[in-house]
Coordinates of C-alpha atoms in Angstrom, one line a residue:
M1 CA 60.3 -10.6 -38.3
M2 CA 58.6 -7.5 -38.2
D3 CA 55.0 -8.9 -38.9
D4 CA 55.9 -11.6 -36.0
R5 CA 56.8 -8.7 -33.7
S6 CA 54.0 -6.4 -34.8
S7 CA 51.2 -9.3 -34.3
K8 CA 52.5 -9.8 -31.1
L9 CA 52.4 -6.5 -29.8
I10 CA 49.0 -6.0 -31.3
L11 CA 48.0 -9.4 -28.9
V12 CA 49.3 -7.9 -25.7
P13 CA 46.9 -5.2 -25.6
I14 CA 43.8 -7.4 -26.9
L15 CA 44.6 -10.1 -24.5
A16 CA 44.8 -7.5 -21.7
V17 CA 41.2 -6.2 -23.0
L18 CA 40.0 -9.8 -22.4
F19 CA 41.4 -10.3 -19.1
V20 CA 39.7 -6.9 -17.8
M21 CA 36.6 -7.9 -19.1
I22 CA 36.5 -11.6 -17.8
G23 CA 37.3 -10.5 -14.5
Y24 CA 35.1 -7.9 -14.4
Q25 CA 32.5 -10.4 -14.9
Y26 CA 34.3 -12.8 -12.3
I27 CA 34.1 -10.1 -10.0
C28 CA 30.7 -8.2 -10.8
P29 CA 28.6 -11.3 -12.3
A30 CA 25.3 -10.1 -13.8
G31 CA 22.3 -9.8 -11.3
S32 CA 24.7 -10.5 -8.5
N33 CA 25.1 -8.8 -5.3
S34 CA 28.7 -9.1 -5.1
C35 CA 29.1 -5.5 -6.5
Y36 CA 26.9 -3.9 -3.6
F37 CA 28.5 -1.0 -1.4
K38 CA 28.1 -1.5 2.4
D39 CA 24.5 -1.3 3.4
D40 CA 24.5 1.4 5.3
S41 CA 20.8 1.4 6.0
P42 CA 19.4 1.0 9.7
P43 CA 19.7 -2.4 10.9
K44 CA 16.4 -4.5 10.6
Q45 CA 14.0 -4.1 13.5
P46 CA 13.4 -7.0 15.7
S47 CA 9.8 -8.2 15.0
K48 CA 7.2 -10.7 16.6
F49 CA 6.0 -11.5 13.5
N50 CA 7.4 -13.9 11.0
F51 CA 7.1 -12.2 7.8
T52 CA 8.3 -13.5 4.1
E53 CA 10.2 -11.6 1.4
R54 CA 7.0 -12.1 -0.2
D55 CA 4.9 -10.5 2.4
L56 CA 7.8 -7.3 2.0
D57 CA 7.7 -6.9 -1.7
R58 CA 4.3 -5.7 -2.8
H59 CA 5.5 -3.8 -6.0
V60 CA 2.4 -4.9 -9.0
E61 CA 2.4 -4.3 -12.5
F62 CA -0.4 -2.0 -12.5
N63 CA -1.8 -1.5 -16.3
I64 CA -4.1 1.4 -15.9
K65 CA -4.1 1.3 -20.0
G66 CA -5.4 -2.7 -19.9
D67 CA -8.0 -3.6 -17.8
D68 CA -6.4 -3.3 -14.2
V69 CA -8.6 -1.7 -11.3
I70 CA -7.6 0.0 -7.7
V71 CA -9.9 -0.7 -5.5
F72 CA -10.2 1.6 -2.0
L73 CA -11.6 0.2 0.8
H74 CA -12.6 3.2 3.1
I75 CA -12.9 2.7 6.5
Q76 CA -14.4 5.6 8.7
K77 CA -12.0 8.0 10.6
T78 CA -8.7 6.5 9.1
G79 CA -7.8 9.4 7.2
G80 CA -9.8 8.2 4.0
T81 CA -11.4 11.1 2.8
T82 CA -7.9 12.8 2.5
F83 CA -6.6 10.1 0.9
G84 CA -9.0 9.2 -1.4
R85 CA -8.8 13.1 -2.3
H86 CA -4.7 12.5 -3.4
L87 CA -6.0 9.2 -5.7
V88 CA -8.2 11.4 -7.8
R89 CA -6.6 15.2 -7.6
N90 CA -3.2 13.8 -6.9
I91 CA -1.1 11.5 -9.0
R92 CA 0.8 11.9 -12.2
L93 CA -1.0 10.7 -14.8
E94 CA -0.8 10.8 -18.8
Q95 CA -5.0 11.5 -18.3
P96 CA -5.5 12.7 -14.7
C97 CA -8.9 12.5 -13.4
D98 CA -11.5 15.4 -14.6
C99 CA -12.8 16.8 -11.3
K100 CA -15.3 19.8 -11.8
P101 CA -16.2 22.2 -9.1
G102 CA -19.1 22.1 -7.0
Q103 CA -19.2 17.7 -7.6
K104 CA -18.1 15.4 -5.0
K105 CA -16.9 12.8 -8.2
C106 CA -14.2 12.7 -10.6
T107 CA -13.8 10.9 -13.7
C108 CA -11.0 8.7 -13.7
H109 CA -11.2 6.9 -17.3
R110 CA -7.9 5.1 -18.6
P111 CA -5.7 6.8 -21.5
G112 CA -8.4 6.0 -24.7
K113 CA -11.1 4.2 -22.6
E114 CA -14.6 5.6 -21.5
E115 CA -13.6 3.0 -17.8
S116 CA -12.4 3.9 -14.9
W117 CA -9.2 2.4 -13.6
L118 CA -10.4 3.6 -9.7
F119 CA -13.1 2.2 -7.6
S120 CA -13.6 4.8 -4.9
R121 CA -15.9 7.4 -3.2
F122 CA -14.5 10.2 -5.5
S123 CA -14.5 8.4 -8.5
T124 CA -17.4 6.0 -9.1
G125 CA -19.2 6.8 -6.0
W126 CA -20.5 4.3 -3.2
S127 CA -21.4 1.7 -6.0
C128 CA -21.4 -1.4 -3.5
G129 CA -22.8 0.7 -0.3
L130 CA -21.8 3.6 1.8
H131 CA -18.3 2.7 3.4
A132 CA -18.3 -0.7 1.7
D133 CA -16.3 -3.5 3.4
W134 CA -14.1 -6.3 2.6
T135 CA -17.4 -8.6 2.6
E136 CA -18.9 -6.4 0.3
L137 CA -16.8 -5.3 -2.0
T138 CA -15.0 -8.4 -3.0
N139 CA -18.4 -9.5 -4.2
C140 CA -19.9 -6.3 -5.8
V141 CA -17.3 -4.7 -7.3
P142 CA -16.3 -7.4 -9.8
V143 CA -20.3 -7.1 -10.7
I144 CA -20.0 -4.0 -10.9
M145 CA -16.8 -3.4 -13.5
D146 CA -18.1 -5.9 -15.5
K147 CA -21.4 -5.0 -16.3
D148 CA -21.2 -5.0 -20.0
K149 CA -20.3 -7.6 -22.1
E150 CA -17.1 -6.3 -23.4
A151 CA -15.9 -6.1 -20.2
Q152 CA -16.7 -9.7 -18.9
R153 CA -14.6 -11.2 -21.9
N154 CA -11.3 -9.6 -20.1
I155 CA -9.6 -10.8 -17.2
R156 CA -9.2 -7.9 -14.3
N157 CA -6.8 -7.6 -11.4
F158 CA -8.6 -5.7 -8.7
Y159 CA -6.0 -4.3 -6.5
Y160 CA -7.6 -4.0 -3.3
I161 CA -5.9 -0.8 -0.8
T162 CA -7.1 0.9 2.4
M163 CA -5.8 3.0 5.5
L164 CA -6.0 2.4 8.8
R165 CA -5.1 4.2 11.9
D166 CA -4.6 4.1 15.5
P167 CA -7.5 2.7 17.6
V168 CA -8.2 4.9 20.4
S169 CA -7.6 7.9 17.9
R170 CA -9.8 6.4 15.7
Y171 CA -12.2 5.6 18.3
L172 CA -12.6 9.1 19.7
S173 CA -12.4 10.4 16.2
E174 CA -15.6 8.4 15.0
W175 CA -17.3 9.3 18.6
K176 CA -17.1 13.3 17.6
H177 CA -18.2 12.5 14.3
V178 CA -21.4 10.9 15.7
Q179 CA -21.6 13.5 18.5
R180 CA -22.2 16.2 15.8
G181 CA -25.0 13.8 13.8
A182 CA -23.0 11.3 11.8
T183 CA -25.3 8.3 11.7
W184 CA -24.1 6.0 8.6
K185 CA -27.7 4.2 8.7
T186 CA -27.6 3.9 4.8
A187 CA -24.8 1.6 4.8
L188 CA -26.2 -2.1 3.6
H189 CA -23.4 -4.3 5.6
M190 CA -24.3 -6.7 2.9
C191 CA -23.2 -10.3 3.9
D192 CA -24.5 -13.2 2.2
G193 CA -27.0 -11.8 0.1
R194 CA -28.8 -9.7 2.5
S195 CA -28.4 -6.9 5.0
P196 CA -28.4 -7.8 8.8
T197 CA -31.7 -7.7 11.1
Q198 CA -32.7 -5.3 13.6
D199 CA -32.4 -8.3 16.5
E200 CA -28.7 -9.0 14.6
L201 CA -27.7 -5.4 14.4
P202 CA -29.8 -2.9 17.3
T203 CA -29.3 0.7 17.0
C204 CA -27.6 2.5 19.7
Y205 CA -30.2 5.2 19.3
N206 CA -33.8 6.6 19.4
G207 CA -34.3 8.9 16.9
D208 CA -32.8 10.6 13.5
D209 CA -29.1 10.2 15.0
W210 CA -27.0 10.4 18.2
S211 CA -26.0 13.7 18.5
G212 CA -24.3 14.9 21.7
V213 CA -23.8 11.8 22.8
T214 CA -21.4 11.5 25.8
L215 CA -18.2 9.3 25.3
T216 CA -19.7 7.1 28.1
E217 CA -22.9 6.5 26.5
F218 CA -20.8 5.8 23.2
M219 CA -19.0 3.3 25.1
N220 CA -22.0 1.7 26.3
C221 CA -23.9 0.2 23.9
P222 CA -23.0 -3.0 23.0
S223 CA -24.0 -3.0 19.6
N224 CA -22.1 0.1 18.8
L225 CA -20.2 -1.0 15.0
A226 CA -17.6 1.8 16.4
N227 CA -16.2 -1.2 18.3
N228 CA -13.5 -3.4 16.4
R229 CA -14.5 -1.7 13.0
Q230 CA -11.2 -2.1 11.3
V231 CA -11.0 -5.6 12.2
R232 CA -14.3 -5.8 11.3
M233 CA -14.7 -4.4 7.8
L234 CA -11.4 -6.3 7.1
A235 CA -12.4 -10.0 7.8
D236 CA -14.9 -12.1 5.7
L237 CA -17.8 -12.1 7.9
S238 CA -19.3 -15.2 5.8
L239 CA -16.8 -17.0 8.0
V240 CA -18.7 -15.9 11.1
G241 CA -22.3 -16.1 10.1
C242 CA -22.2 -12.5 9.0
Y243 CA -23.8 -10.5 11.9
N244 CA -25.8 -13.7 13.6
L245 CA -24.1 -13.6 16.5
S246 CA -25.4 -17.2 17.6
S247 CA -24.1 -18.8 14.8
M248 CA -20.6 -19.5 17.1
N249 CA -19.7 -18.6 20.7
E250 CA -17.8 -15.4 21.1
S251 CA -14.1 -16.2 21.6
Q252 CA -14.2 -18.3 18.9
R253 CA -15.9 -15.7 16.7
N254 CA -13.0 -13.0 17.2
H255 CA -10.3 -15.7 16.4
I256 CA -11.5 -15.9 12.9
L257 CA -12.1 -12.2 12.5
L258 CA -8.7 -11.3 13.6
S259 CA -7.2 -14.2 11.6
S260 CA -9.3 -13.1 8.5
A261 CA -8.5 -9.4 8.6
M262 CA -4.8 -10.3 9.1
S263 CA -4.8 -12.1 6.4
N264 CA -6.6 -10.1 3.7
L265 CA -4.8 -7.1 5.1
K266 CA -1.6 -8.9 4.3
N267 CA -2.6 -9.7 1.3
M268 CA -3.9 -6.6 -0.1
A269 CA -1.6 -4.3 -2.8
F270 CA -1.5 -1.5 -0.1
Y271 CA -2.5 -0.1 3.1
G272 CA -1.3 2.9 4.5
L273 CA -1.2 4.2 8.3
T274 CA -2.4 8.0 8.8
E275 CA 0.0 8.0 11.6
F276 CA 2.8 7.7 8.9
Q277 CA 2.0 9.7 5.6
R278 CA 5.1 10.1 4.2
K279 CA 6.1 6.7 4.3
T280 CA 2.4 5.9 3.1
Q281 CA 2.8 8.0 -0.4
Y282 CA 6.5 6.2 0.0
L283 CA 5.3 3.0 -0.2
F284 CA 2.2 3.6 -2.4
E285 CA 4.5 5.0 -5.3
R286 CA 6.8 2.1 -5.1
T287 CA 4.1 -0.5 -5.0
F288 CA 1.8 0.9 -8.2
S289 CA 4.9 2.7 -10.0
L290 CA 2.8 6.0 -9.9
R291 CA 4.0 9.2 -8.5
F292 CA 1.8 11.9 -6.7
I293 CA 2.2 15.4 -7.4
A294 CA 2.5 17.1 -4.2
A295 CA 4.0 15.8 -1.0
F296 CA 1.4 14.4 1.6
T297 CA 1.1 16.3 4.9
Q298 CA 1.5 14.7 8.5
I299 CA -1.5 16.3 10.5
N300 CA -1.3 15.5 14.1
S301 CA -3.6 18.1 15.8
T302 CA -7.1 16.4 15.2
R303 CA -10.1 16.6 17.6
A304 CA -9.0 12.9 18.5
A305 CA -5.9 14.0 19.7
N306 CA -7.4 17.1 21.8
V307 CA -9.8 14.7 23.5
D308 CA -8.7 15.1 27.5
L309 CA -8.5 10.9 28.3
S310 CA -8.0 9.5 32.2
E311 CA -6.0 6.5 31.5
P312 CA -9.3 4.4 32.9
V313 CA -11.3 5.5 30.0
R314 CA -8.3 5.0 27.5
R315 CA -7.8 1.5 28.7
R316 CA -11.8 0.9 28.6
I317 CA -11.5 2.4 24.5
E318 CA -8.4 -0.4 24.3
E319 CA -10.7 -3.2 25.8
L320 CA -13.4 -2.4 23.5
N321 CA -11.2 -2.4 20.3
Y322 CA -9.2 -5.1 21.6
L323 CA -9.1 -6.6 17.9
D324 CA -8.5 -3.5 16.4
V325 CA -5.2 -3.0 19.2
Q326 CA -4.1 -6.5 17.9
L327 CA -4.5 -5.8 14.3
Y328 CA -3.0 -2.1 14.1
E329 CA 0.0 -3.6 15.9
Y330 CA 0.7 -6.3 13.3
A331 CA -0.2 -3.9 10.8
K332 CA 2.4 -1.4 11.9
D333 CA 4.9 -4.0 12.0
L334 CA 4.1 -5.1 8.4
F335 CA 4.2 -1.7 7.1
L336 CA 7.2 -0.4 8.8
Q337 CA 9.5 -3.7 7.7
R338 CA 7.8 -3.2 4.2
F339 CA 9.1 0.4 4.1
Q340 CA 12.6 -0.8 5.5
F341 CA 12.7 -3.4 2.6
T342 CA 12.1 -1.3 -0.1
R343 CA 14.3 1.6 1.1
Q344 CA 17.2 -0.7 1.2
R345 CA 16.1 -2.5 -2.1
E346 CA 16.1 0.9 -3.7
H347 CA 19.0 1.6 -2.3
Q348 CA 20.7 -1.2 -3.4
E349 CA 19.9 -0.7 -7.1
V350 CA 21.0 3.1 -7.3
R351 CA 24.4 1.4 -5.8
L352 CA 24.8 -1.0 -8.0
K353 CA 23.8 1.2 -10.8
R354 CA 26.4 3.5 -10.2
H355 CA 29.4 1.0 -9.3
H356 CA 28.9 -1.0 -13.0
A357 CA 28.3 2.8 -14.6
V358 CA 31.8 3.3 -13.0
C359 CA 33.3 0.1 -14.0
M360 CA 32.2 0.5 -17.5
H361 CA 33.9 3.7 -17.5
V362 CA 36.7 2.2 -16.8
L363 CA 36.6 -0.6 -18.8
N364 CA 35.6 1.4 -21.8
Q365 CA 38.9 4.0 -20.8
I366 CA 41.2 1.2 -20.7
I367 CA 39.8 -0.1 -24.8
E368 CA 40.6 2.9 -25.9
D369 CA 43.9 3.6 -24.3
H370 CA 45.0 0.0 -25.9
L371 CA 43.4 1.0 -29.3
M372 CA 45.3 4.6 -29.1
L373 CA 48.2 2.3 -28.4
I374 CA 47.7 0.0 -31.4
R375 CA 47.2 2.9 -33.7
L376 CA 50.8 4.3 -32.8
Q377 CA 52.1 1.1 -32.9
S378 CA 50.9 0.4 -36.8
N379 CA 52.6 3.6 -37.6
I380 CA 55.8 2.9 -36.2
Y381 CA 56.1 -0.3 -38.3
V382 CA 54.5 1.4 -41.2

């Protein structure tokens, strides 16, 4: 009789524990959203572009110890020099890049290998030409990286990244840079196996450079590569006959260029915006699971910002760069949506882990209490 009673008393807490465990799994099943706390993130911003979750989720499994390569497409006057230095000097790595004083390039080898994981100005130099664009890089980088036969046997992932900037600010910055003597005349502009002819890409100046050029003169050159530079450098120029403007009408060419640039930008592993340094840092870190040592700094006092523009001149610059204006609107919308998506998901994961930890703590406490009760009951009936 006493054994039956004892068995029943022991069975009660065991059943209670099983009930709690079953109830927990029912209320909070693994992988579900049912245990999320109320989302206190700001509401989603209205958008004119229909981006999918796949467009917003840019996390990649970057294998720095394997064969993966980050390729930095450096567009002039987008803050690319600053960002490029972050890549070689400011990432927390098992084997940091070796940057020697007085040398422009750093050695960014994988742990245990004499091979670079980064293709950029400050690591491999201008190996595909000065400020190589999307058309040049996608044709050149795989060849450069797979020169030796051992590398050719490996399947690589090339993760392309870039920086964009407000088109008016970028254009003014390029004008000021050219005014000081910059030319980039050694750029190859390779497309379909050749550089453009002088007729296809006439120069805007006579002599060695365009030093002292006024903004009006800069705007009046129809072949000025500053016009819509961001779209041209992100598009597949093979689709429009490269620099041969006679291959199709201007309207068709512009439509193809803009569509191609938008598509290539969206499909890149990552891009940042000069105007959003901290968000750029955040998204890069979450995309590649890498962390920077020091925080990015937002610098708004630039040469472009100090140019006093009249409204007619601003409108003229926007007209000259109307493809870049459309690309930047698209890029900014996608960038901010990616930031919001990534941050919300990160907050949800933190809250879910915290909630599960609390649930497990309560469950463990119940189990401990019932085990203590069983021991007490056992002592009573001994």
